[in-house]
Coordinates of C-alpha atoms in Angstrom, one line a residue:
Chain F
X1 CA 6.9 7.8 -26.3
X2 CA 9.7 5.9 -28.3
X3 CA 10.6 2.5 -27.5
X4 CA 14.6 2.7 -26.1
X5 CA 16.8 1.8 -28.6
X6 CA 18.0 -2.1 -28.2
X7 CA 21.1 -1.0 -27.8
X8 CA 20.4 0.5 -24.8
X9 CA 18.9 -2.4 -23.4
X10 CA 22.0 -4.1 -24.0
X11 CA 23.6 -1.6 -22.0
X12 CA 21.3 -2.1 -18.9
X13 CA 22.0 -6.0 -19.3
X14 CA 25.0 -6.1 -16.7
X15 CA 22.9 -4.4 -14.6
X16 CA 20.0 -7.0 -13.9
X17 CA 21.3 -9.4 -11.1
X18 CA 18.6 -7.2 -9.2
X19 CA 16.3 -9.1 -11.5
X20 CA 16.1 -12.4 -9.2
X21 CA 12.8 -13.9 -8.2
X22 CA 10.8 -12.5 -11.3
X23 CA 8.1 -15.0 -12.0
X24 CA 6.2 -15.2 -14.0
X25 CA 3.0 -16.9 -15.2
X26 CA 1.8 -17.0 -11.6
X27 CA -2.1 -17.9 -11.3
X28 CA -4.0 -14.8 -10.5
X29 CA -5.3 -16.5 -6.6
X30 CA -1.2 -16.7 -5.9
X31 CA -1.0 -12.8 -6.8
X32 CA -1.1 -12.0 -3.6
X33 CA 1.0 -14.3 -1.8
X34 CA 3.8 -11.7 -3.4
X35 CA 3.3 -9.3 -0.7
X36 CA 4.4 -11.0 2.0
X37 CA 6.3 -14.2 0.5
X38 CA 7.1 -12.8 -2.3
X39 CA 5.9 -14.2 -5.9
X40 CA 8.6 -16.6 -6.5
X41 CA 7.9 -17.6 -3.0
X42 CA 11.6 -16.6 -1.4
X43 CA 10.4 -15.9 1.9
X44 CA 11.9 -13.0 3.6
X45 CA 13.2 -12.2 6.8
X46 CA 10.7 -14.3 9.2
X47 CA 7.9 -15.0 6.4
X48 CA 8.6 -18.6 5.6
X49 CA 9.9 -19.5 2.0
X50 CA 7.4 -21.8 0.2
X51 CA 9.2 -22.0 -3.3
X52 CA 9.1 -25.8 -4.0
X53 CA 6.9 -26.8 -0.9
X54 CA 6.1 -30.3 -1.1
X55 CA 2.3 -30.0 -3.0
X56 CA 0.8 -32.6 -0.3
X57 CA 2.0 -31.0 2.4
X58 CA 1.3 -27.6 1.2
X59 CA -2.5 -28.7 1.2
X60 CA -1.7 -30.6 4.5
X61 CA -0.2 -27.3 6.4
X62 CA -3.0 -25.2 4.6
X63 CA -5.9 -27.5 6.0
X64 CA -3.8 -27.3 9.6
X65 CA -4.0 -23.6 9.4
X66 CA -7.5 -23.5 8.1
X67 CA -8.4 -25.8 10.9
X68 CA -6.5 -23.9 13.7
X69 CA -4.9 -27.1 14.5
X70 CA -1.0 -25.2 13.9
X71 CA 0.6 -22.6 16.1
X72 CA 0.0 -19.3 13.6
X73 CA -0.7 -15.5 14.2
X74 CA -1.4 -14.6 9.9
X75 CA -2.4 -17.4 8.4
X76 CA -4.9 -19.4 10.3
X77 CA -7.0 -16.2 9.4
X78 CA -5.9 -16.2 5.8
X79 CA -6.3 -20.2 5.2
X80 CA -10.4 -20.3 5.7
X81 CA -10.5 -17.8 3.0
X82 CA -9.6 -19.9 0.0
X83 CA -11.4 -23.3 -1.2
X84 CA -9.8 -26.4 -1.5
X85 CA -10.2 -25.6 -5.6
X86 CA -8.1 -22.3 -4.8
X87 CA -5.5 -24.4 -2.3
X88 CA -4.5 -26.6 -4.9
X89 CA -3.5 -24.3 -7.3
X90 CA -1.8 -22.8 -5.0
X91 CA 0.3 -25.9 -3.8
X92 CA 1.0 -26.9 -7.9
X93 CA 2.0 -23.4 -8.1
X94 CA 4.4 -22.9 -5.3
X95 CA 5.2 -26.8 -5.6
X96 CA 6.6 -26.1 -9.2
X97 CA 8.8 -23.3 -8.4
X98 CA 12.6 -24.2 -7.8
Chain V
X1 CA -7.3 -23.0 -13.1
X2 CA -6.8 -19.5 -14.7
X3 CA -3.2 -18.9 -15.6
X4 CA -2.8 -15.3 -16.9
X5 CA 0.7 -16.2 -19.1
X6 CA 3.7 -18.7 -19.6
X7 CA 4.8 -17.9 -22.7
X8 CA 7.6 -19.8 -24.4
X9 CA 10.3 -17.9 -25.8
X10 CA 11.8 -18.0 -29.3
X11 CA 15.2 -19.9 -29.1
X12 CA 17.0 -16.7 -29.2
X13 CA 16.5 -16.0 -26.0
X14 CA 18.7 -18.0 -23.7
X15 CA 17.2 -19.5 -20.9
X16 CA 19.5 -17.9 -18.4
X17 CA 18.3 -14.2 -19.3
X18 CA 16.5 -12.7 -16.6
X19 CA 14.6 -10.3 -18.4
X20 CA 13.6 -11.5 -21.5
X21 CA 11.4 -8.0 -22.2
X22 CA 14.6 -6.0 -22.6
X23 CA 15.4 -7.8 -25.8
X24 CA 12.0 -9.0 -27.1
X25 CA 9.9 -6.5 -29.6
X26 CA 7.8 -4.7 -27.8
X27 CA 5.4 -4.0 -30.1
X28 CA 2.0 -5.3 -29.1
X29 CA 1.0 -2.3 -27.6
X30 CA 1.9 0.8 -25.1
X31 CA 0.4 0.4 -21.5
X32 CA 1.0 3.4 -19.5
X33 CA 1.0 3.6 -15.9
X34 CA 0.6 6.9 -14.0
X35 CA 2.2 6.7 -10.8
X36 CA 4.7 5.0 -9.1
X37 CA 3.5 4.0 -5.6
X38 CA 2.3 0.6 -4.2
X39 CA -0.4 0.5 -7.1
X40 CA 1.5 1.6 -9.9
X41 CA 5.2 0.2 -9.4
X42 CA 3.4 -3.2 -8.6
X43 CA 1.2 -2.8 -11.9
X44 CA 4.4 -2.0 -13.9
X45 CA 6.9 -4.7 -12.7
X46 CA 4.4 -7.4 -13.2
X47 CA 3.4 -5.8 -16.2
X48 CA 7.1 -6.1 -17.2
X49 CA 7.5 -9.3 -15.9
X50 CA 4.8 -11.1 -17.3
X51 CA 3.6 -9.1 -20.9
X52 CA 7.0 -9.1 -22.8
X53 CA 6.1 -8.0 -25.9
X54 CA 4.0 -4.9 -24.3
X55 CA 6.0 -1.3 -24.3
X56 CA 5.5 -0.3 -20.6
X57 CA 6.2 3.5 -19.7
X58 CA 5.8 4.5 -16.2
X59 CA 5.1 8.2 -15.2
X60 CA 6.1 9.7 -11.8
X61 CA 6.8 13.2 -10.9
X62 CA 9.5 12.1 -8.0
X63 CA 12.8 10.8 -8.5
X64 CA 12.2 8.2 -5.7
X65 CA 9.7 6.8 -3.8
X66 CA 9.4 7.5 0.0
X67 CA 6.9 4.7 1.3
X68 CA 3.9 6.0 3.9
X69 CA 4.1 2.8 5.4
X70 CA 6.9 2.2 7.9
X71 CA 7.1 6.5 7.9
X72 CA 5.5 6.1 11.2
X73 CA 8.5 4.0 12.5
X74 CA 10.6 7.6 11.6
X75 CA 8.6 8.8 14.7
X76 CA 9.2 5.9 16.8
X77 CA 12.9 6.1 15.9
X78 CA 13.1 2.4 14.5
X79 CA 13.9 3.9 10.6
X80 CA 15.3 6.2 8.9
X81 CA 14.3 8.0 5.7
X82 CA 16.8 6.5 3.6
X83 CA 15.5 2.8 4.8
X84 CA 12.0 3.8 3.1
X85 CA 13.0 5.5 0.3
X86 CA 13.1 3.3 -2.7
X87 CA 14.9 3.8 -6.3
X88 CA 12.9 3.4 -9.7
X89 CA 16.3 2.3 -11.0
X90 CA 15.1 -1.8 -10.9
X91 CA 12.4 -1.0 -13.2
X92 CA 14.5 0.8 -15.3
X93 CA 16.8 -2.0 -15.2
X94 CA 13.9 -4.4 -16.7
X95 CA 13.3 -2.3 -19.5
X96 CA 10.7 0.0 -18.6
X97 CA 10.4 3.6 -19.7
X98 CA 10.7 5.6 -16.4
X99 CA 9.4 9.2 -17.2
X100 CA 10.0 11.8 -14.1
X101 CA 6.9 13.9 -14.8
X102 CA 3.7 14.7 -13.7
X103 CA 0.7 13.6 -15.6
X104 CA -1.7 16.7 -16.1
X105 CA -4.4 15.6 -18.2
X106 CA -6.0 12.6 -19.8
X107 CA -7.7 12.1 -23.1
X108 CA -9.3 8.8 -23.1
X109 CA -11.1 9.2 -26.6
X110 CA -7.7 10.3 -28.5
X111 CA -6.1 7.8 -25.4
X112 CA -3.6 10.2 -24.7
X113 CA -1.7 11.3 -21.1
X114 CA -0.7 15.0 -21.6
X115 CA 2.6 15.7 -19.0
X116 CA 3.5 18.6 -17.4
X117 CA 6.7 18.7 -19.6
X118 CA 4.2 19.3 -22.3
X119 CA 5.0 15.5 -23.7
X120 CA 2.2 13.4 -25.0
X121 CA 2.1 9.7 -24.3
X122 CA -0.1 7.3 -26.4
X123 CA -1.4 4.8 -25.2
X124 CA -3.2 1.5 -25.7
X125 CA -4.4 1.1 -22.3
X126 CA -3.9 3.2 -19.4
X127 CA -3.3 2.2 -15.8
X128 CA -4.2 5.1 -13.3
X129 CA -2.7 4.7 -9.6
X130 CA -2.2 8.7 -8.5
X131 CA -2.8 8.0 -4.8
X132 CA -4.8 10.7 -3.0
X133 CA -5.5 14.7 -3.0
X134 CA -6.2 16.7 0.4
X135 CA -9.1 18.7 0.4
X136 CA -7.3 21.7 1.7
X137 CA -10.6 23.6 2.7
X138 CA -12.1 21.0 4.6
X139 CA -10.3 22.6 8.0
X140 CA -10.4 26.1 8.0
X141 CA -6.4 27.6 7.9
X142 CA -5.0 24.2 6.8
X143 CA -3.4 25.3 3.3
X144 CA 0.2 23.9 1.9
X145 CA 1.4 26.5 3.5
X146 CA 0.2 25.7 7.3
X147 CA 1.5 22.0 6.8
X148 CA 5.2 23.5 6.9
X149 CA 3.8 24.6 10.7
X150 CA 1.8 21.7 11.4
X151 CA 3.0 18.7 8.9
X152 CA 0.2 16.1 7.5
X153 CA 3.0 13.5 6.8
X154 CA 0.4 11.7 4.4
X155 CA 1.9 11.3 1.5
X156 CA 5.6 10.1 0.8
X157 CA 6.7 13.0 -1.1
X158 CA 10.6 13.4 -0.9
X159 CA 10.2 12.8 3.0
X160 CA 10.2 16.2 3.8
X161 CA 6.8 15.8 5.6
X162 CA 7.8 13.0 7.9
X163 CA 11.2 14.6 8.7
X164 CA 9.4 17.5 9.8
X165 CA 7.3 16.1 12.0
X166 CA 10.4 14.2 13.7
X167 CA 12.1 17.3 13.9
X168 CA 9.4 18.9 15.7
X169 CA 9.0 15.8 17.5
X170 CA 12.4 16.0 19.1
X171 CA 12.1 19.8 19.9
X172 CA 9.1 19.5 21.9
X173 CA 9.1 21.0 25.4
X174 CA 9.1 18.9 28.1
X175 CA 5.6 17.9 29.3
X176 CA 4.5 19.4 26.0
X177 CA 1.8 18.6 24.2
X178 CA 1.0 16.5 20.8
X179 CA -1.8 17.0 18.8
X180 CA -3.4 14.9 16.0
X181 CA -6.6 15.5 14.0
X182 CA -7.8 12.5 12.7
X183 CA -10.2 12.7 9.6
X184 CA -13.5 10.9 9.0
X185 CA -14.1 8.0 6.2
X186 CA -12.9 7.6 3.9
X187 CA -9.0 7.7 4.0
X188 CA -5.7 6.2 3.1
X189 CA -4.3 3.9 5.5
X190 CA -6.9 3.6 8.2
X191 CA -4.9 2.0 10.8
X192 CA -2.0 4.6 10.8
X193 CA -2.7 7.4 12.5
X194 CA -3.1 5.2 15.5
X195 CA 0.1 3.6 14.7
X196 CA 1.2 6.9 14.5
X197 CA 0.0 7.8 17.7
X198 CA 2.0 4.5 18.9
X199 CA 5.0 5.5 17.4
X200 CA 4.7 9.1 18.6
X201 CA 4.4 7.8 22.6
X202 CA 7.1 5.1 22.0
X203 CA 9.3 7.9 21.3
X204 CA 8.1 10.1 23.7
X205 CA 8.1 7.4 26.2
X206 CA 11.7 7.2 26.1
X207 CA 13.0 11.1 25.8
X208 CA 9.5 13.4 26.9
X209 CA 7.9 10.7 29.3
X210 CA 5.7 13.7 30.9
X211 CA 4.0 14.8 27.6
X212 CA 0.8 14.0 26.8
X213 CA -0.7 13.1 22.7
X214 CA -4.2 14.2 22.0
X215 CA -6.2 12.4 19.3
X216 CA -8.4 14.2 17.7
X217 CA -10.7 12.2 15.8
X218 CA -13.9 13.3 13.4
X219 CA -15.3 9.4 13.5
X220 CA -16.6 7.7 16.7
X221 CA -14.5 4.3 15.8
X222 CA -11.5 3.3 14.1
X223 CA -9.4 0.4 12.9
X224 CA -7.8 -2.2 15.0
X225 CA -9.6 0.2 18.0
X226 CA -9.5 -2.6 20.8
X227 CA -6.0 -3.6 20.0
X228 CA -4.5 -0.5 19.8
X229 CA -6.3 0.6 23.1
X230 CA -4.8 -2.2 24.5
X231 CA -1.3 -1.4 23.4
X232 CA -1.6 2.2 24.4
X233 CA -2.6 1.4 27.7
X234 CA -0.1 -1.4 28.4
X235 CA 2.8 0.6 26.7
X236 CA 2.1 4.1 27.6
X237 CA 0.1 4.7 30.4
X238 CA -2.4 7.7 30.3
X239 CA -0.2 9.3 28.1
X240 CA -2.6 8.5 25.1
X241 CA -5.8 10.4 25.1
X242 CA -8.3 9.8 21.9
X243 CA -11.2 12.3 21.6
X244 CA -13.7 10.8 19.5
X245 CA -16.5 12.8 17.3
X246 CA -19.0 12.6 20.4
X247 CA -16.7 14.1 22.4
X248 CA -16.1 17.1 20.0
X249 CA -13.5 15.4 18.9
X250 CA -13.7 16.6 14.9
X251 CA -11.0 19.8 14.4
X252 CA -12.4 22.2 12.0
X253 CA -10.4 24.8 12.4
X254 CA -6.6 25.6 12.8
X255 CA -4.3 28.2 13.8
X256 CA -0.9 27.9 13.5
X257 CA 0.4 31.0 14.3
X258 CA -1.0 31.0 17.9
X259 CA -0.6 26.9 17.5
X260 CA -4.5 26.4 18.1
X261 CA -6.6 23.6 17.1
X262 CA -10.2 24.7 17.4
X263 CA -13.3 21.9 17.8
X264 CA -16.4 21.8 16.0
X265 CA -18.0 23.2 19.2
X266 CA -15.6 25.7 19.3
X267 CA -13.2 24.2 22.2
X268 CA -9.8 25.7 21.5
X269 CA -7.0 23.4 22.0
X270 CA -2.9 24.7 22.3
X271 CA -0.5 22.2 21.1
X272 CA 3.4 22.5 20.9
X273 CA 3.4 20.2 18.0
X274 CA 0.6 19.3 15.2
X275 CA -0.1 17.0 13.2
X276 CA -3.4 17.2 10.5
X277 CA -4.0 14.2 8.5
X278 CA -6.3 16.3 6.3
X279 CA -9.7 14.9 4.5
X280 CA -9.4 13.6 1.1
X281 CA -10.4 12.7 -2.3
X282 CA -8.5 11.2 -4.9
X283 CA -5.7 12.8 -6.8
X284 CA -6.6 15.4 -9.2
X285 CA -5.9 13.6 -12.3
X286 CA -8.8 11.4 -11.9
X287 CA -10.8 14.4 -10.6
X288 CA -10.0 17.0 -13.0
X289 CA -10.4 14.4 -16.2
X290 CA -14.0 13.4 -14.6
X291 CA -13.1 9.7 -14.0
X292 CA -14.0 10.3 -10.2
X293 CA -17.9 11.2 -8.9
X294 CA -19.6 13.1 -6.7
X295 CA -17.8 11.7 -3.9
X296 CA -14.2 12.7 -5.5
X297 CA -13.2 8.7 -5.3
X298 CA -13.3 7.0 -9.3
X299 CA -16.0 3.6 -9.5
X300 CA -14.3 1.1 -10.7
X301 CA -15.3 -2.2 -12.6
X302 CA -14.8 -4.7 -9.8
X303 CA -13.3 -7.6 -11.8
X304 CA -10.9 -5.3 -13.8
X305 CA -10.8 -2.0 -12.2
X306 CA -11.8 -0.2 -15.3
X307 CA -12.9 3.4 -15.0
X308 CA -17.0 3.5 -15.1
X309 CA -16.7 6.8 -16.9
X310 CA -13.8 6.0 -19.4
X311 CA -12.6 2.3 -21.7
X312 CA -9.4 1.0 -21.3
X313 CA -8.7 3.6 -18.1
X314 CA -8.0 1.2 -15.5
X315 CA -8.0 2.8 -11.9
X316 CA -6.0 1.3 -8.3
X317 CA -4.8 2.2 -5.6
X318 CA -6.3 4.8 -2.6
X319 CA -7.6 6.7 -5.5
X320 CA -10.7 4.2 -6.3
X321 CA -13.9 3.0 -4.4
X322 CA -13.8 -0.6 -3.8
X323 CA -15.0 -1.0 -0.5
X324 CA -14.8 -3.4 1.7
X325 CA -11.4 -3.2 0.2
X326 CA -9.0 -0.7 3.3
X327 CA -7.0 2.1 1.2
X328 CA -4.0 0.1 2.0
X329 CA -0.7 -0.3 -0.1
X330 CA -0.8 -4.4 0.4
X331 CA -4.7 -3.9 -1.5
X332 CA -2.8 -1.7 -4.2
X333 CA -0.4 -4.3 -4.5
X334 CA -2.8 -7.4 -4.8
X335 CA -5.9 -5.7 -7.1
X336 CA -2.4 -3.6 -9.4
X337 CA -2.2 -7.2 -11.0
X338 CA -5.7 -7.9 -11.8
X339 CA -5.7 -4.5 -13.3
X340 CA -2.5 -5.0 -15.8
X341 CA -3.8 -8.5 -16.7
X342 CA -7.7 -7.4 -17.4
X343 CA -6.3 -4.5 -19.6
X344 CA -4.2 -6.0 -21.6
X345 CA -6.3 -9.3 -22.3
X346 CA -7.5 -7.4 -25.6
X347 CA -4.0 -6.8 -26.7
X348 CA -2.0 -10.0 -25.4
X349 CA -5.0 -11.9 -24.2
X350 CA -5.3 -14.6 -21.9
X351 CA -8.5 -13.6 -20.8
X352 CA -8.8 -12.1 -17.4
X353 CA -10.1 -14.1 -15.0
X354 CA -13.7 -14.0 -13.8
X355 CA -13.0 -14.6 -10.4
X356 CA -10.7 -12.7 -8.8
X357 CA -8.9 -12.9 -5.2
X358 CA -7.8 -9.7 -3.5
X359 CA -6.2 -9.9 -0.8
X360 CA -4.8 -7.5 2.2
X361 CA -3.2 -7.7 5.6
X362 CA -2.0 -4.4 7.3
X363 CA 0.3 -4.9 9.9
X364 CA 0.7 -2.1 12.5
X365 CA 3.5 -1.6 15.2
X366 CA 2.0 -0.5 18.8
X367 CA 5.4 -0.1 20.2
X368 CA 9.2 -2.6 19.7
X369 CA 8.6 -5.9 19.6
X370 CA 4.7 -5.2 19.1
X371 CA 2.5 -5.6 16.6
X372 CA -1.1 -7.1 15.1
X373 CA -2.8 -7.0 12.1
X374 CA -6.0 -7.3 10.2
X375 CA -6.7 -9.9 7.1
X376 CA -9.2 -9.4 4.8
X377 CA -9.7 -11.3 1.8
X378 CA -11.8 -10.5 -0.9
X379 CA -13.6 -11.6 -4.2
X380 CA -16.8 -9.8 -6.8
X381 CA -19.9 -10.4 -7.7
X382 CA -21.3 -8.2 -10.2
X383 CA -22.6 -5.5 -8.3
X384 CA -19.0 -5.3 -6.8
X385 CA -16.4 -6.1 -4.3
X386 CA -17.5 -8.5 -1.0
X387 CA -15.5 -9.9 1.9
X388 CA -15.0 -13.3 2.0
X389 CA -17.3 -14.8 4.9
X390 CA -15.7 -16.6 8.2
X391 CA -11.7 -15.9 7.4
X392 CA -9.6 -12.6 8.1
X393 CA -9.9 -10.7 11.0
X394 CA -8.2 -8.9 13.6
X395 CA -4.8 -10.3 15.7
X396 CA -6.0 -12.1 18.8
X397 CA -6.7 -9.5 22.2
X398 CA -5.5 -10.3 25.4
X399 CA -3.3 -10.1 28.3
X400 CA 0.2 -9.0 27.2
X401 CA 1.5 -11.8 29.9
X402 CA -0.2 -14.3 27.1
X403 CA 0.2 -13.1 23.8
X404 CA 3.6 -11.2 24.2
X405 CA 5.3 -13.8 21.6
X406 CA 2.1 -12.9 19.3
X407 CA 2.9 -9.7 19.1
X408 CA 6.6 -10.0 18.6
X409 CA 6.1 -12.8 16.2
X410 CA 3.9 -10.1 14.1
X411 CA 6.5 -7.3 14.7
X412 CA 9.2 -9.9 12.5
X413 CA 6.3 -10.6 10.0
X414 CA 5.8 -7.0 9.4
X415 CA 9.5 -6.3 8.7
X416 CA 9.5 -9.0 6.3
X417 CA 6.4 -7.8 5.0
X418 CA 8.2 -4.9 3.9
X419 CA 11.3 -6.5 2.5
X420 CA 8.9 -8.5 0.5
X421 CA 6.1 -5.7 -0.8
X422 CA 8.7 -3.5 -1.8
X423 CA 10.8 -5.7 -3.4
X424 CA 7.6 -6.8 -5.5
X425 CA 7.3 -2.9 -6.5
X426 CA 10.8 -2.3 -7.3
X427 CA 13.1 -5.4 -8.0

């Protein structure tokens, strides 16, 4: 199959506000925050946004949830599945997000 | 830490460009995904996203993509078609070859996908996410043909399934009848034909309250039984009646001309309207090109979803065997990645990571302002895919009197879910 022309991709290049919250380089534990919080971490509707979370309290909430010390339905069930090792990437990751 | 990519790009590209792939080369290599559902549009906007320099041509034989999750919610009369129906035009946008076609064969020693069009794709490496087949002589009368009498509603499609079944829905007689057979394991979506079920009564509730919905199920247990039992009977009475395997519960034959579904022992059961979710393999791609087994479901590497049977075919989705992983479109989502960043560590590199986390929740709606959930997360060891001890699990069970803001918390999470899974596909 031929590549598209790159003057077609300068065609389509009005058309990418839609584009917003691509990120990339996310570590491969965060993957699967995406589905509910999206992978830039926007939040949606409900789902709390967690782009640039504090990185402390990140680990702080997470150990909260893990510890069912923090009203939660989802995530005191997802929070004793990851290791402190796995949390903290996922605080520097969401931490460094603007 | 294991960081797949963050490239830095030449200082030609400003920094305010969105989509640096649609001006970069692309000339490290051709990944080709086939199929554009929760696997495959997840595989190819991260793909996109993250491998700039990769050519990334997406093949998908419908113009758009009707989502089975949230169909249910057609029946329930919260959604409409057009709110689950999603455009391929975002990935199109980002600079990926969107070919409406249907792939019909795959070479994976010349590493070619033959289409239907009679076009032949080359490819470096090949993503496969083709979703499911039906194995239309598992119930005897249950052809294509007999699901334009009774609908399956399984698979998106152009939503001509699910309107059906809503159609029929709303010309039921009163006091009428619902039938649904319910196959054995494995299946996509375990969960939803009992939110189906939900959805069905909440509807029915509200414009047919004396009809009744028969379950007809060829297992003896299912997912999220004891809280969907719960919901049924706090929502909907005895409207709700699940026949379970013991209880000749498994429909092996149909008639739809008379309207009959007919038990294993024989038992012959009129319904005014009928739903078969029929038994299944995987798609025939992956069964016709001998990248599935015996069991018509493909083995899969665990750590990179490669094809056991063929290099540098990577299967996801419904269509592969990774149990304890559910046949769910969140698990599509989560392992597509892993996929697209294992394949193409021999062209781009980083390596792919050794350890992987998948990850799933499926939400389900019991009626409005009601819904639970299961977690599961997951991770390999090399003879395959494991659960992750003491976390996930089921939504709390209960008195509705005490977990009423549960469940209406989880009905706003599942919305969002949506918003936020779909936009991950098609953004």
């Amino acid at each position: 199959m031929k590549l598209m022309r790159p003057m077609t991709f300068l065609l389509f290049a009005g058309m990418i506000s839609s584009t917003a919250f691509a990120q990339e380089g996310a570590p491969q534990v965060a993957l699967s925050c995406a589905g509910c919080h999206g992978q830039a971490g926007e939040g949606a509707g409900s789902i709390a946004r967690i782009a640039g979370y504090d990185r402390d309290a990140f680990i702080t909430v997470w150990e909260e949830f893990r510890n069912n010390e923090r009203p939660a339905t989802i995530m005191n069930r997802i929070a004793p599945g990851y290791t402190p090792e796995d949390v903290a990437i996922l605080a520097d990751y969401f931490a460094s997000i603007e | 830490m294991t960081t797949f990519t963050r490239r830095s790009f030449g200082a030609l590209i400003g920094a305010t460009l969105a989509a640096p792939g649609l001006v970069r080369a692309q000339t490290a290599g051709r990944l080709v995904i086939v199929g554009g559902g929760f696997g495959g549009a997840s595989a190819t906007r991260f793909a996109r996203i993250n491998y700039p320099e990769v050519e990334v041509t997406l093949v998908e034989p419908w113009p758009t993509f009707v989502t089975c999750p949230y169909g249910n919610l057609i029946l329930g009369g919260n959604r409409t078609l057009p709110e689950i129906t999603h455009s391929y035009d975002g990935l199109r946008a980002r600079g990926v070859n969107v070919v409406q076609d249907r792939a019909a064969d795959i070479d994976p020693v010349a590493k070619t996908v033959s289409l239907e069009s009679g076009t032949v794709l080359d490819y470096d490496k090949l993503i496969v996410s083709p979703g499911i087949g039906f194995r239309w002589d598992a119930i005897e009368g249950y052809d294509e043909a007999a699901s334009q009498v009774f609908p399956h509603a399984w698979m998106g499609g152009d939503g001509s399934q699910i309107t059906l079944l809503r159609q029929q829905l709303e010309a039921m007689p009163q006091g009428g009848v619902f039938g649904i057979s319910i196959p054995g394991n494995p299946f996509r979506c375990p969960p939803g034909p009992y939110e189906r079920i939900s959805m069905v009564a909440q509807y029915l509730k509200q414009n047919n309250p004396t009809a009744k919905i028969l379950a007809f199920d060829a297992k003896d247990g299912f997912s999220k039984q004891g809280l969907f039992q719960d919901a049924w009977g706090e929502l909907y009475g005895d409207m709700i009646e699940w026949i379970p395997l013991s209880a000749d519960g498994q429909i092996v034959r149909v008639d739809v001309e008379n309207k009959l579904f007919i038990s294993d022992f024989g038992e012959e059961h009129r319904v005014d309207v009928g739903n078969v979710v029929p038994p299944q393999y995987a798609a025939s791609i992956v069964r016709d090109t001998g990248l599935a087994n015996e069991t018509g479901w493909v083995p899969v590497n665990a750590r990179t979803f490669e094809s056991a049977a063929a290099a540098d075919v990577h299967v996801i989705g419904d269509a592969n065997i990774a149990s304890p992983l559910p046949k769910s479109g969140y698990v599509a989502n989560s392992t597509s990645k892993t996929a697209v960043a294992a394949a193409l560590a021999d062209v781009t590199g980083p390596e792919a990571p050794s350890d992987p986390v998948y990850f799933n929740t499926c939400y389900s709606h019991g009626g409005e302002d009601y819904s639970f959930s299961v977690v599961g997360i997951y991770r390999t060891t090399d003879e395959g895919f494991v659960e992750t001890p003491d976390s996930g699990g089921i939504s709390p069970r209960g008195p509705l009197s005490e977990l009423a803001e549960n469940r209406r918390l989880e009905s706003g999470y599942a919305d969002a879910w949506y918003e936020s899974i779909t936009r991950d596909m098609f953004s």
